[in-house]
PDB file of C-alpha atoms in Angstrom:
ATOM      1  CA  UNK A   1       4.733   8.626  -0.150  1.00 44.00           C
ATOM      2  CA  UNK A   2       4.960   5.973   2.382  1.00 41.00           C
ATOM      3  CA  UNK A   3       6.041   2.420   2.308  1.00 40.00           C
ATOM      4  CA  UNK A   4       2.368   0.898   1.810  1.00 38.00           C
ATOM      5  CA  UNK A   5       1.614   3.122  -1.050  1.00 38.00           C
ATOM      6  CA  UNK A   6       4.852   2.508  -2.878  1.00 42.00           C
ATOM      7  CA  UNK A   7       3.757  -1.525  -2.713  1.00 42.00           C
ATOM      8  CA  UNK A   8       0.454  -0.337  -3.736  1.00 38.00           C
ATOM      9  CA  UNK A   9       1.643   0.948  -7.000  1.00 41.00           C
ATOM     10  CA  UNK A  10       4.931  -1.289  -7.097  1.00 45.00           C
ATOM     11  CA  UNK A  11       2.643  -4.299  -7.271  1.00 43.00           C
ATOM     12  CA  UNK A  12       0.403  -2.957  -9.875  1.00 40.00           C
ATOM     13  CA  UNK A  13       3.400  -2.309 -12.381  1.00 45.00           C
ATOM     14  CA  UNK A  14       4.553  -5.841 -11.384  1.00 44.00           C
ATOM     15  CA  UNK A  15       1.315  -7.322 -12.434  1.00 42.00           C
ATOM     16  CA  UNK A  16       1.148  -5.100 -15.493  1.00 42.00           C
ATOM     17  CA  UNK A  17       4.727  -6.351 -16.271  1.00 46.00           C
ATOM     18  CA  UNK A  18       4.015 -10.333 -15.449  1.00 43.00           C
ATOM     19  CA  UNK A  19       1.356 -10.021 -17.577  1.00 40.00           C
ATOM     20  CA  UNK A  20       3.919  -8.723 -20.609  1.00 44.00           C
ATOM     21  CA  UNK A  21       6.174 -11.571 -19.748  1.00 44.00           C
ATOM     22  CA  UNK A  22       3.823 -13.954 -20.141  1.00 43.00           C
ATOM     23  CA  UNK A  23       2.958 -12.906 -23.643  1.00 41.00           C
ATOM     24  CA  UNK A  24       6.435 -13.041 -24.790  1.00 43.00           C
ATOM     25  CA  UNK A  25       6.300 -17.022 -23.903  1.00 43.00           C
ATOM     26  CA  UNK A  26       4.860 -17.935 -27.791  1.00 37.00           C
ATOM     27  CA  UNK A  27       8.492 -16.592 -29.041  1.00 42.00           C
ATOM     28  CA  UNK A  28      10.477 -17.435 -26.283  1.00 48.00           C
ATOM     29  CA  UNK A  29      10.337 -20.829 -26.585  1.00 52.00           C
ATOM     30  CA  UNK A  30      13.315 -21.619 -24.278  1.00 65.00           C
ATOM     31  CA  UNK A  31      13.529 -22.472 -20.518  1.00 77.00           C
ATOM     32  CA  UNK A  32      16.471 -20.536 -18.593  1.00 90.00           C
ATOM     33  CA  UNK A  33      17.902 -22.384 -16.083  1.00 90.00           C
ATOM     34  CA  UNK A  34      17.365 -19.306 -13.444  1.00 93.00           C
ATOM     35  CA  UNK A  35      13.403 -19.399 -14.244  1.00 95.00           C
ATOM     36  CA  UNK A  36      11.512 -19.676 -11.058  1.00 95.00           C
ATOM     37  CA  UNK A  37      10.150 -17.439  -8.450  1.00 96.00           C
ATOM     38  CA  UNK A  38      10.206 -16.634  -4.886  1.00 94.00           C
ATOM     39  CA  UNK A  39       8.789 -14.130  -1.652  1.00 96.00           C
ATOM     40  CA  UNK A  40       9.223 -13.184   1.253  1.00 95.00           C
ATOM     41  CA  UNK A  41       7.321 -10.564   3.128  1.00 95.00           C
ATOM     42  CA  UNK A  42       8.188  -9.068   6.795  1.00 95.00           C
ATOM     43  CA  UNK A  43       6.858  -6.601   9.630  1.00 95.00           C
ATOM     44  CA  UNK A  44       9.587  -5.096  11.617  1.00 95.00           C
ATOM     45  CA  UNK A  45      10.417  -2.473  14.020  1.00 95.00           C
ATOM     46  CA  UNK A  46      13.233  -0.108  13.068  1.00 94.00           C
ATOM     47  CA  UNK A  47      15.522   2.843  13.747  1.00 94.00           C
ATOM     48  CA  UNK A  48      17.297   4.852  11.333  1.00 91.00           C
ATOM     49  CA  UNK A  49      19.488   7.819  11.272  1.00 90.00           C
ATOM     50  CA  UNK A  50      18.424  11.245   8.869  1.00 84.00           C
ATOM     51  CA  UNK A  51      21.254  12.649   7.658  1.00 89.00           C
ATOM     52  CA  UNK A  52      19.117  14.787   5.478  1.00 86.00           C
ATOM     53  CA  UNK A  53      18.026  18.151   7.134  1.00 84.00           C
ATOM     54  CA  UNK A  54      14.857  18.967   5.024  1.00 79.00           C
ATOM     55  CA  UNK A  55      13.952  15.680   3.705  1.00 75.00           C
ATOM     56  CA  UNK A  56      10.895  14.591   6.240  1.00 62.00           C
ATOM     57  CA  UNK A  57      11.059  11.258   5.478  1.00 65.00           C
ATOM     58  CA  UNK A  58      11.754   9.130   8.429  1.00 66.00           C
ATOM     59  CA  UNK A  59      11.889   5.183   8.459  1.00 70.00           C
ATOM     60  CA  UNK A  60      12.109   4.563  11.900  1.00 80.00           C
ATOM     61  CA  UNK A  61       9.274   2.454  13.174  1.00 90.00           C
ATOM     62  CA  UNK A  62       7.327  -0.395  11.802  1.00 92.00           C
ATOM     63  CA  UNK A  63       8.340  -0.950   8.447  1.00 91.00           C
ATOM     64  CA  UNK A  64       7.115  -3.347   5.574  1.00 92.00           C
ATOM     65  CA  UNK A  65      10.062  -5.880   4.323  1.00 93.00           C
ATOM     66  CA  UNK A  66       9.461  -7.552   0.880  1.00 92.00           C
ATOM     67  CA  UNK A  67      11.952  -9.316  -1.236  1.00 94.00           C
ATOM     68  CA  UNK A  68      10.877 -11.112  -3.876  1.00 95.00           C
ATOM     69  CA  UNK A  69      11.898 -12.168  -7.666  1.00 96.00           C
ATOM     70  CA  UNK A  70       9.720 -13.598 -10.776  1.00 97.00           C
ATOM     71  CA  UNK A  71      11.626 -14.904 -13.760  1.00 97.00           C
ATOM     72  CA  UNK A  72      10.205 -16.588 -16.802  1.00 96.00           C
ATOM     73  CA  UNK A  73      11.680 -17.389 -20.060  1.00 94.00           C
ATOM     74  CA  UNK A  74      14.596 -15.235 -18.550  1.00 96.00           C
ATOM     75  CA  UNK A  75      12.290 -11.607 -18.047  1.00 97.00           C
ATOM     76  CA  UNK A  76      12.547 -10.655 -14.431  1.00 97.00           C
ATOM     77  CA  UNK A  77      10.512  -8.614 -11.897  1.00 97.00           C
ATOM     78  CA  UNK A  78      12.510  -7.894  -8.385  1.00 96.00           C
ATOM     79  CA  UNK A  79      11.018  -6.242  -4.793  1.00 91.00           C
ATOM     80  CA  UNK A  80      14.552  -5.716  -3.694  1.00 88.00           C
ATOM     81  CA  UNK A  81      13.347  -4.027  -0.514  1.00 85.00           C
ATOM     82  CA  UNK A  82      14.162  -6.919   1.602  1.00 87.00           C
ATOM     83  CA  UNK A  83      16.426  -6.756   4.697  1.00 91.00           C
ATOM     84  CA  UNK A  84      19.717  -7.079   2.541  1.00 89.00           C
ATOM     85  CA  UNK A  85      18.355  -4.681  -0.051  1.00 87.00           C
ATOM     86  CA  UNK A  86      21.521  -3.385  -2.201  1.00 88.00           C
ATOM     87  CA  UNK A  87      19.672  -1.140  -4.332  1.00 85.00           C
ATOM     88  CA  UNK A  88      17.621   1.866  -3.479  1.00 86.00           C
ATOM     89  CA  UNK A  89      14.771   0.892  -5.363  1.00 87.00           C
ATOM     90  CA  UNK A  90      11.104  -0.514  -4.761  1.00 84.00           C
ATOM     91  CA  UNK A  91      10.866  -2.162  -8.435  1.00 90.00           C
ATOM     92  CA  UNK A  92      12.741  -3.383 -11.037  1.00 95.00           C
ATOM     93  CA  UNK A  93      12.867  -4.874 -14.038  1.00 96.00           C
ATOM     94  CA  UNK A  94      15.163  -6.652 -16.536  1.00 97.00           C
ATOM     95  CA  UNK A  95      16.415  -9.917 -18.958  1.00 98.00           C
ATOM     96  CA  UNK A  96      18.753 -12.504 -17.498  1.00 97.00           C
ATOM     97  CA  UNK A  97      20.981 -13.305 -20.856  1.00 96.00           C
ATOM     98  CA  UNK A  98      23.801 -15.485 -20.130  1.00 96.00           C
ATOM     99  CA  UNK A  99      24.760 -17.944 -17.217  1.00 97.00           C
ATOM    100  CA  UNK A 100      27.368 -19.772 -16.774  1.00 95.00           C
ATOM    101  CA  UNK A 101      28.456 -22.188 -13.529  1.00 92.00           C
ATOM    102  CA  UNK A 102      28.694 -19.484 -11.051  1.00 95.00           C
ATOM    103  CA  UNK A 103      27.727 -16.328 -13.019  1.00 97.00           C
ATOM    104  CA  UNK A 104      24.846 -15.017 -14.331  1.00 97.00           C
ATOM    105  CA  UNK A 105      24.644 -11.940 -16.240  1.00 98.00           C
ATOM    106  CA  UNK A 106      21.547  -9.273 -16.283  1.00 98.00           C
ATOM    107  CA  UNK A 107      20.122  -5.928 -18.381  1.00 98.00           C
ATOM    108  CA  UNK A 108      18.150  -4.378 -15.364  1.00 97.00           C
ATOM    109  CA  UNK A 109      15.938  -1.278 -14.952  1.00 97.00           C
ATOM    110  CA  UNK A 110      16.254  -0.091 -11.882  1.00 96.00           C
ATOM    111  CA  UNK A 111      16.752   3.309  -9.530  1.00 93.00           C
ATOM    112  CA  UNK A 112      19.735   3.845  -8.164  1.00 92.00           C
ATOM    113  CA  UNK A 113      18.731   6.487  -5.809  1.00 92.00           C
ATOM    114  CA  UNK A 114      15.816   7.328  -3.528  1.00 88.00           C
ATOM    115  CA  UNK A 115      13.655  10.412  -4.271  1.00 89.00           C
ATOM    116  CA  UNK A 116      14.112  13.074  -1.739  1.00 86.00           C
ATOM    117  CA  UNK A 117      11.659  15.885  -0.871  1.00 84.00           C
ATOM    118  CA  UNK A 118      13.580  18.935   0.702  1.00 81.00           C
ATOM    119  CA  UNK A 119      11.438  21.222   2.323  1.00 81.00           C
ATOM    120  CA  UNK A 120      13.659  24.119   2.015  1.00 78.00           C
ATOM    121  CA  UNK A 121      13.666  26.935   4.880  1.00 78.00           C
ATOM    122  CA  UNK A 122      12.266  30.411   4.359  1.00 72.00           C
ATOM    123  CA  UNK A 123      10.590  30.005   1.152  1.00 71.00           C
ATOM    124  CA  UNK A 124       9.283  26.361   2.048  1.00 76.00           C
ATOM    125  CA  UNK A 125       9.516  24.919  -1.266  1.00 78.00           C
ATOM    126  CA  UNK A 126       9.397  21.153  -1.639  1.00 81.00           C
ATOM    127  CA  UNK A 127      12.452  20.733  -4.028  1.00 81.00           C
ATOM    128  CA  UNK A 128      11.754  17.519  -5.224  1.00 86.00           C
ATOM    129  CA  UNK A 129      14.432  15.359  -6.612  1.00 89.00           C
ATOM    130  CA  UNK A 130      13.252  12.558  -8.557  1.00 91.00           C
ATOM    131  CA  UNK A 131      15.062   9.102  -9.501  1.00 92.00           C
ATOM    132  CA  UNK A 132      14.183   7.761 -12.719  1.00 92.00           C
ATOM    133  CA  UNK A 133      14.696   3.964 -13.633  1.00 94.00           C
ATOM    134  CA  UNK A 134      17.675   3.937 -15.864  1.00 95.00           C
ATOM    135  CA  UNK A 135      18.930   0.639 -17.370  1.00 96.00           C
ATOM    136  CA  UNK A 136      21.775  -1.010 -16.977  1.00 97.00           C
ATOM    137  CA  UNK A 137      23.888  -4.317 -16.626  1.00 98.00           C
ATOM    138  CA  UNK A 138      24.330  -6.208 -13.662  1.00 98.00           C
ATOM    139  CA  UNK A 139      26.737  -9.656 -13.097  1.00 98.00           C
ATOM    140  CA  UNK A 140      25.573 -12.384 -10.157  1.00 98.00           C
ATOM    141  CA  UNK A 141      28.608 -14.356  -9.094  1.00 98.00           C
ATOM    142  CA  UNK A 142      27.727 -17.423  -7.145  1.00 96.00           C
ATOM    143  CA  UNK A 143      30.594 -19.464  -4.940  1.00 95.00           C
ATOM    144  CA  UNK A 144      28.511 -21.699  -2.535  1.00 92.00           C
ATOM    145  CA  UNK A 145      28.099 -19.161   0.715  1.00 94.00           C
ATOM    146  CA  UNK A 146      29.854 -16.263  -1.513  1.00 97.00           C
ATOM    147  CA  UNK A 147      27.948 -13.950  -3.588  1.00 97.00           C
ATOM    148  CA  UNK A 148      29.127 -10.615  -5.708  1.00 98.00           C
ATOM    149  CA  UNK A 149      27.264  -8.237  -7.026  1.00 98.00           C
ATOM    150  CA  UNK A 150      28.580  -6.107  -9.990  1.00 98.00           C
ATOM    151  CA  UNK A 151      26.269  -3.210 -11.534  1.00 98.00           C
ATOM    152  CA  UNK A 152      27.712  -0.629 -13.712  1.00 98.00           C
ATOM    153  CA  UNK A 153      24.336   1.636 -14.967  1.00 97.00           C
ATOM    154  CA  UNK A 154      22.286   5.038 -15.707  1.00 95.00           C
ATOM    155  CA  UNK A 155      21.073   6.964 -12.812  1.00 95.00           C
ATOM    156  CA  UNK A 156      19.498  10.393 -12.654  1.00 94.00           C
ATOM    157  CA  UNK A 157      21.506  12.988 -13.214  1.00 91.00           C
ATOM    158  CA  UNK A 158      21.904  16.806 -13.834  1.00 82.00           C
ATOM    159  CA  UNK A 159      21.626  17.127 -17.044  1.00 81.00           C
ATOM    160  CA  UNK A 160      20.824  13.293 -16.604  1.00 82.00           C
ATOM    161  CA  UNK A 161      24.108  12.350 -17.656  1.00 89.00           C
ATOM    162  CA  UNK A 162      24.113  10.207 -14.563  1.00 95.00           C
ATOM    163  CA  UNK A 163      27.088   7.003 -13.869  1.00 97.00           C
ATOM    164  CA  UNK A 164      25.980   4.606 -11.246  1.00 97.00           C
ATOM    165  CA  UNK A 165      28.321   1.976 -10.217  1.00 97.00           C
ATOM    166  CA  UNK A 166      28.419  -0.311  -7.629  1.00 97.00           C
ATOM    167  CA  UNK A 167      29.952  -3.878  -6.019  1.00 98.00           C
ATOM    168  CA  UNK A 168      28.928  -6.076  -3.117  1.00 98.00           C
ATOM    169  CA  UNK A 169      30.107  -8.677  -1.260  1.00 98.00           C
ATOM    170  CA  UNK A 170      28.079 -10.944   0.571  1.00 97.00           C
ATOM    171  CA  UNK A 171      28.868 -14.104   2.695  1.00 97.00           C
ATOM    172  CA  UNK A 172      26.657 -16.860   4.785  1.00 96.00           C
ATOM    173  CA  UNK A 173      27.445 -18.866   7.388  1.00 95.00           C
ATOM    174  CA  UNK A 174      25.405 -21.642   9.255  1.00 94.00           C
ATOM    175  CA  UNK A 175      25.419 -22.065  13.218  1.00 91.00           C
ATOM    176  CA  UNK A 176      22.991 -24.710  14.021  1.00 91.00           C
ATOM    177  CA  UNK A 177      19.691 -23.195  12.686  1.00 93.00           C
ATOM    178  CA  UNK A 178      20.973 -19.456  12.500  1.00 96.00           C
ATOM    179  CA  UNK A 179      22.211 -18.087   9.499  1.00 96.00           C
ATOM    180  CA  UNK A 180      24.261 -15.588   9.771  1.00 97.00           C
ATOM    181  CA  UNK A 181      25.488 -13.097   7.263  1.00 97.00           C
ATOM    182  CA  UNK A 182      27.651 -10.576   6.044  1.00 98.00           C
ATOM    183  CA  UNK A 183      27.968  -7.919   3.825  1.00 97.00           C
ATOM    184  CA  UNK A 184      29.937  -5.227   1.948  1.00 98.00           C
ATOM    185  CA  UNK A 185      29.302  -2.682  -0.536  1.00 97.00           C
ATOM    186  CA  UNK A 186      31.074   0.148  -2.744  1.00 98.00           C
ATOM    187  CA  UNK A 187      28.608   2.602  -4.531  1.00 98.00           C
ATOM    188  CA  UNK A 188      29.895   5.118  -6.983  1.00 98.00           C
ATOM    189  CA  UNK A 189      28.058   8.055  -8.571  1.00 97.00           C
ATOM    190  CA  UNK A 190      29.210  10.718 -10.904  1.00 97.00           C
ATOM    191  CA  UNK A 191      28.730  14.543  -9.906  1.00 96.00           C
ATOM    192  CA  UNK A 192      25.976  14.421 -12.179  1.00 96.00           C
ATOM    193  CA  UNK A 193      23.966  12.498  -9.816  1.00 96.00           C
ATOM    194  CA  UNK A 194      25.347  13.978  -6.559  1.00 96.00           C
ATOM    195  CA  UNK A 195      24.349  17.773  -7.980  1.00 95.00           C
ATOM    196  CA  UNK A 196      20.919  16.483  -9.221  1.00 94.00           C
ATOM    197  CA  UNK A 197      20.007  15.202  -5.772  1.00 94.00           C
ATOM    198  CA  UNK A 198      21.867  17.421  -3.515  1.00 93.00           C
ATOM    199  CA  UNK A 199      23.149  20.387  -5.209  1.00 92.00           C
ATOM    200  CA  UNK A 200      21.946  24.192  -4.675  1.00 90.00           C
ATOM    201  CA  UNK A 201      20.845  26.525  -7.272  1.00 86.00           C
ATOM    202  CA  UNK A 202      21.098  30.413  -5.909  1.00 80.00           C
ATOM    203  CA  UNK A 203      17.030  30.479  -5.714  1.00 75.00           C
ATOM    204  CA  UNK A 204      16.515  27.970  -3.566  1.00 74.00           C
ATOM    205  CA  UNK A 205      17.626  30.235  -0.381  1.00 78.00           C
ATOM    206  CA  UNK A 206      20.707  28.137   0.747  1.00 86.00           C
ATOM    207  CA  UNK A 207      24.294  28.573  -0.028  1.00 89.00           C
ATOM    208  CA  UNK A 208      25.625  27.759  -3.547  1.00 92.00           C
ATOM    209  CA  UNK A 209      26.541  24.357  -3.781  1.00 94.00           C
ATOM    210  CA  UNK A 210      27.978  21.836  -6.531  1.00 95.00           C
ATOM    211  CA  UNK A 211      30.072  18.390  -4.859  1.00 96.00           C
ATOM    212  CA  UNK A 212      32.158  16.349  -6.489  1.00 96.00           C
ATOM    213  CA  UNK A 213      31.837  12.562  -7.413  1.00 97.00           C
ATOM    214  CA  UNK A 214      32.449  10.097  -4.825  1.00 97.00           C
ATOM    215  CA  UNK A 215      31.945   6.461  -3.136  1.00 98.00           C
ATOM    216  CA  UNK A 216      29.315   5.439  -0.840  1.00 97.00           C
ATOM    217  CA  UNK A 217      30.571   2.601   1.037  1.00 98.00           C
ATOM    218  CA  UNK A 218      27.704   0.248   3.323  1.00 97.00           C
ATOM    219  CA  UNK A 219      28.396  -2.621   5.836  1.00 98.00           C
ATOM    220  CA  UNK A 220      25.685  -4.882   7.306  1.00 97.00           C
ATOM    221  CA  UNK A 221      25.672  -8.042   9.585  1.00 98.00           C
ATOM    222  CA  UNK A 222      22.720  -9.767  10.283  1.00 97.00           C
ATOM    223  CA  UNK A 223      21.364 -13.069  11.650  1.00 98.00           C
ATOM    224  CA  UNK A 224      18.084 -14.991  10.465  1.00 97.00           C
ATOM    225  CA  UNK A 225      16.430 -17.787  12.599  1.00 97.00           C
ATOM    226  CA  UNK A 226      13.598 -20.230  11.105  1.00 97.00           C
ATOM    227  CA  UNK A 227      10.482 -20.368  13.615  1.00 96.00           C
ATOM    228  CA  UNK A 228       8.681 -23.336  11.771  1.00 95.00           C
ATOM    229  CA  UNK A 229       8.696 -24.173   8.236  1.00 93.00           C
ATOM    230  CA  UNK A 230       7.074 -20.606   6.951  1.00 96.00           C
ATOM    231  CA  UNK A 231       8.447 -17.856   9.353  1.00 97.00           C
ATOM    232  CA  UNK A 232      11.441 -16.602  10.250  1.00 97.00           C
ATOM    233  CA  UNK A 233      13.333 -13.975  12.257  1.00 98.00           C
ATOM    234  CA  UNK A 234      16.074 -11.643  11.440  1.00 98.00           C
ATOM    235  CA  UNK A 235      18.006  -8.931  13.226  1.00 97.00           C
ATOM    236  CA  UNK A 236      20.338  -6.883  11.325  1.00 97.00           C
ATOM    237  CA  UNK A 237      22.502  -3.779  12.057  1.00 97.00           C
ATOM    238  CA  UNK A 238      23.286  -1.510   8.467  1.00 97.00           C
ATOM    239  CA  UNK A 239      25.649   1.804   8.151  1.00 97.00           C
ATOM    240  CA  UNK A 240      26.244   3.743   5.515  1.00 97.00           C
ATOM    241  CA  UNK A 241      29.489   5.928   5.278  1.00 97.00           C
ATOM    242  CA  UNK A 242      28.655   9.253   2.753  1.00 97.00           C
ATOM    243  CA  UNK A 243      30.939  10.545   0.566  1.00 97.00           C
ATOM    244  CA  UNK A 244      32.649  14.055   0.834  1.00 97.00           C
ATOM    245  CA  UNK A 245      30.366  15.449  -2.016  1.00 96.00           C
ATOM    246  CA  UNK A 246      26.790  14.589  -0.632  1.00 96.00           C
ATOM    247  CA  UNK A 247      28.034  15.024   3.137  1.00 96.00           C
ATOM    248  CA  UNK A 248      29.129  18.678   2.852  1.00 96.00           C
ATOM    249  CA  UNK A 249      25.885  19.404   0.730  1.00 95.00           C
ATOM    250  CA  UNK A 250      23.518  22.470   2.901  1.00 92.00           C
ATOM    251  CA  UNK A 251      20.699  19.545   2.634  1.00 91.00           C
ATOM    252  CA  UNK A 252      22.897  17.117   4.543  1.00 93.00           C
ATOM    253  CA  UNK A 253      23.798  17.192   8.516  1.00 92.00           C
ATOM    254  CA  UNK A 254      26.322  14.261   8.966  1.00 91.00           C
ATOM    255  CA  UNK A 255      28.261  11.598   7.003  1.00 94.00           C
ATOM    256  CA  UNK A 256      26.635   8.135   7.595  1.00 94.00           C
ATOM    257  CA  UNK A 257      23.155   6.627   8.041  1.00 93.00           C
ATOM    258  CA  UNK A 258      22.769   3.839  10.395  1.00 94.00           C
ATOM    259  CA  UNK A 259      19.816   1.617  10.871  1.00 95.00           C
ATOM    260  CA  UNK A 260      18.859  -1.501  12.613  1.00 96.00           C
ATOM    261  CA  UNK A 261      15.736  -3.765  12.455  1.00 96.00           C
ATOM    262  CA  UNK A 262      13.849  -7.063  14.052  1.00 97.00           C
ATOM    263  CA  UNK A 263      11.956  -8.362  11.400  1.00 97.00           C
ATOM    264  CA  UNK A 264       9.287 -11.523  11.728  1.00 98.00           C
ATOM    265  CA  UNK A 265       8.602 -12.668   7.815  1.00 96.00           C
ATOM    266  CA  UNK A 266       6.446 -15.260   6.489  1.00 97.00           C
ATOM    267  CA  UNK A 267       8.409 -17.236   3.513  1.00 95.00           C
ATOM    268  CA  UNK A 268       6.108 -17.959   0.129  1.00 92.00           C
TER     269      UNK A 268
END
């Protein structure tokens, strides 16, 4: 499914969801001090690596860049598919509970994996793997240009006894009108999740293969420069490192996945 049609029905479910939010207002009769909303949506021209043999999905090309967040009465909706996205997800959903000075702490429902369609060799079966929203809490720290991100949560897994956990650093700086950024991030998933997505079963006419639980670790730099008062332009440069137990997988050819982007985006 490509980018436009995963908006398409993102957007939908968002509106569906607003909607649900907005009747919860006659018993939620107090304001959180992280209510408010904002968007930003970008067209850019990309290039990213496939580690992924039979998966024949490729990013690279224009792309659609959307990042956007709706809270009322502390209910949420996120597009975290922004340029610094930190989740794999198009969607999610959740309840901001507690804040404090510089943290703020979240239930989200969110995927914490792409799907990925192998189209295996010989038999030419699309083994499907498919990542379920799974819910989970998430902690915001705030320290001016600092920001952490702390998620421990659900993912799919096989049996779905799935363990997603992650945390990302993030830091700004100003130069004039650029702003330029930083990031760094440590994923962890249980061999439940690595085996759903990319272990083989004896049918599926590769070699036998169960991995082993691991970290993902991601690094980005980018740079954002302000046209006028509405658009703006980024650049950034991503890489993700693999771990051992989704790198030595038959599906997999490789142990990182690199991509870079220039990205004009109109801010809401």
């Amino acid at each position: 499914m490509n980018t436009f049609k995963l908006l398409f029905i993102s957007t939908l479910y968002a509106l569906s969801h607003i909607m649900l939010i907005t009747s919860t207002q006659a018993w939620a009769d107090t304001e959180n001090i992280r209510d408010g909303a904002y968007l930003d949506i970008g067209i850019g021209l990309g290039v990213e690596s496939d580690p992924f043999i039979f998966d024949d999905e490729n990013d690279s090309g224009f792309d659609l860049y959307i990042n956007g967040r709706y809270q009322k009465y502390g209910f949420f909706v996120e597009f975290p598919h922004g340029t610094s996205k930190q989740q794999a997800t198009v969607l999610s959903l959740g309840y901001n509970f507690l804040n404090t000075d510089n943290w703020a702490y979240d239930l989200q429902l969110a995927m914490n994996h792409r799907d990925l369609d192998h189209i295996l060799p010989e038999s030419h079966i699309n083994s499907r793997r498919v990542s379920h929203s799974k819910l989970g809490l998430r902690i915001l720290g705030d320290f001016d240009n600092t920001h952490l991100k702390l998620i421990v949560a659900g993912a799919s897994g096989d049996p779905d006894g799935g363990l997603y956990t992650s945390a990302w650093l993030s830091q700004n700086y100003n130069f004039y009108n650029w702003n330029v950024y930083a990031s760094f991030g440590v994923e962890y998933r249980n061999k439940d999740v690595v085996n759903y997505f990319y272990g083989i079963n004896e049918i599926e006419g590769l070699a036998y293969y169960r991995g082993e639980a691991g970290f993902e670790y991601t690094g980005q730099v980018g740079a954002s420069y302000p046209i006028n008062e509405d658009w703006v332009f980024e650049g950034f440069i991503r890489t993700t490192l693999l771990p051992s137990g989704v790198s030595e997988s038959p599906l997999v050819d490789g142990n990182k996945v690199a991509e870079a982007a220039l990205v004009v985006k109109y801010v809401f």
